[in-house]
Amino acid sequence: MKTRTLDTHAVSSALGAEVKGVDLRDPIDETLAHALRKALDTHRLLIFKDQHIDPEDQMRLGAVFGTISRQGAAERKGHGEVSFISNVHPEGRAG
């Protein structure tokens, strides 16, 4: 299998890395999928900043890491597999 090196930057010595240079709206080929799985195995948490993805993109990314379970997923505009979590209240206030 062809290997791809991701641009990752550790965010702490204990856990997590920011991944740069990947547009999650684009198709994920097996080479990129392998690199993402390896990065997750190494860093345990991957951060993708400034990504503007829709539910289909999120599902595609999630499938890279394994089977997606619908258990407990709430329906939202036809995307029952995607759970939305936010600290922004309906009136727009964060907290």
Short mmCIF file of C-alpha atoms in Angstrom, two decimals:
data_model
loop_
_atom_site.label_atom_id
_atom_site.label_comp_id
_atom_site.label_asym_id
_atom_site.label_seq_id
_atom_site.Cartn_x
_atom_site.Cartn_y
_atom_site.Cartn_z
CA MET A 1 0.00 0.00 0.00
CA LYS A 2 1.22 3.48 -0.87
CA THR A 3 1.86 5.57 2.24
CA ARG A 4 0.98 9.23 2.60
CA THR A 5 2.51 11.45 5.26
CA LEU A 6 0.06 13.83 6.89
CA ASP A 7 1.00 17.28 8.12
CA THR A 8 0.32 16.81 11.84
CA HIS A 9 1.33 19.01 14.75
CA ALA A 10 1.05 17.73 18.32
CA VAL A 11 -1.08 20.01 20.48
CA SER A 12 0.26 18.59 23.75
CA SER A 13 2.80 16.03 24.89
CA ALA A 14 0.00 13.81 26.15
CA LEU A 15 -2.73 13.76 23.52
CA GLY A 16 -3.87 15.15 20.21
CA ALA A 17 -2.60 16.52 16.93
CA GLU A 18 -3.85 19.09 14.48
CA VAL A 19 -4.07 17.78 10.91
CA LYS A 20 -3.35 20.31 8.16
CA GLY A 21 -3.44 20.12 4.39
CA VAL A 22 -6.51 17.89 4.16
CA ASP A 23 -9.84 19.14 2.79
CA LEU A 24 -12.48 16.84 4.28
CA ARG A 25 -14.93 17.78 1.52
CA ASP A 26 -12.75 15.87 -0.96
CA PRO A 27 -12.99 12.11 -1.49
CA ILE A 28 -10.83 10.06 0.89
CA ASP A 29 -8.81 7.44 -0.98
CA GLU A 30 -7.31 4.40 0.73
CA THR A 31 -3.87 6.02 0.98
CA LEU A 32 -5.29 9.00 2.89
CA ALA A 33 -7.55 6.73 4.96
CA HIS A 34 -4.54 4.65 6.01
CA ALA A 35 -2.60 7.80 6.97
CA LEU A 36 -5.55 9.11 9.01
CA ARG A 37 -5.94 5.79 10.86
CA LYS A 38 -2.20 5.74 11.60
CA ALA A 39 -2.31 9.34 12.86
CA LEU A 40 -5.26 8.54 15.12
CA ASP A 41 -3.44 5.50 16.47
CA THR A 42 -0.39 7.64 17.21
CA HIS A 43 -2.06 10.77 18.61
CA ARG A 44 -5.40 9.38 19.90
CA LEU A 45 -7.16 12.63 18.93
CA LEU A 46 -7.17 14.40 15.56
CA ILE A 47 -8.15 18.05 15.20
CA PHE A 48 -9.21 19.39 11.81
CA LYS A 49 -9.51 23.19 12.09
CA ASP A 50 -11.48 25.41 9.73
CA GLN A 51 -13.25 22.57 7.92
CA HIS A 52 -16.66 23.40 6.47
CA ILE A 53 -18.12 19.94 6.09
CA ASP A 54 -21.69 18.76 5.68
CA PRO A 55 -23.21 15.59 7.18
CA GLU A 56 -22.19 13.49 4.15
CA ASP A 57 -18.56 14.59 4.56
CA GLN A 58 -18.71 13.79 8.27
CA MET A 59 -20.11 10.32 7.53
CA ARG A 60 -17.39 9.68 4.95
CA LEU A 61 -14.69 10.67 7.44
CA GLY A 62 -16.24 8.60 10.22
CA ALA A 63 -16.38 5.51 8.00
CA VAL A 64 -12.58 5.72 7.61
CA PHE A 65 -12.28 4.71 11.26
CA GLY A 66 -14.90 1.96 11.37
CA THR A 67 -18.56 1.08 11.18
CA ILE A 68 -20.88 3.91 12.12
CA SER A 69 -23.59 3.03 14.63
CA ARG A 70 -27.01 4.64 14.49
CA GLN A 71 -27.67 3.75 18.12
CA GLY A 72 -28.83 6.84 19.99
CA ALA A 73 -28.62 9.06 16.90
CA ALA A 74 -31.33 11.71 16.72
CA GLU A 75 -32.89 12.47 13.35
CA ARG A 76 -31.87 15.84 11.99
CA LYS A 77 -32.90 16.93 8.53
CA GLY A 78 -32.52 13.48 7.02
CA HIS A 79 -29.11 12.74 8.51
CA GLY A 80 -29.95 10.35 11.33
CA GLU A 81 -26.42 8.98 11.48
CA VAL A 82 -24.94 12.35 12.45
CA SER A 83 -25.32 13.73 15.97
CA PHE A 84 -24.88 17.47 16.37
CA ILE A 85 -23.32 18.69 19.61
CA SER A 86 -22.92 22.37 20.37
CA ASN A 87 -22.47 24.75 23.26
CA VAL A 88 -24.43 27.41 21.37
CA HIS A 89 -27.96 27.93 22.67
CA PRO A 90 -30.86 28.42 20.22
CA GLU A 91 -30.73 32.18 20.79
CA GLY A 92 -27.09 32.19 19.67
CA ARG A 93 -25.46 32.55 23.10
CA ALA A 94 -22.51 30.26 23.84
CA GLY A 95 -22.17 28.60 27.22
#
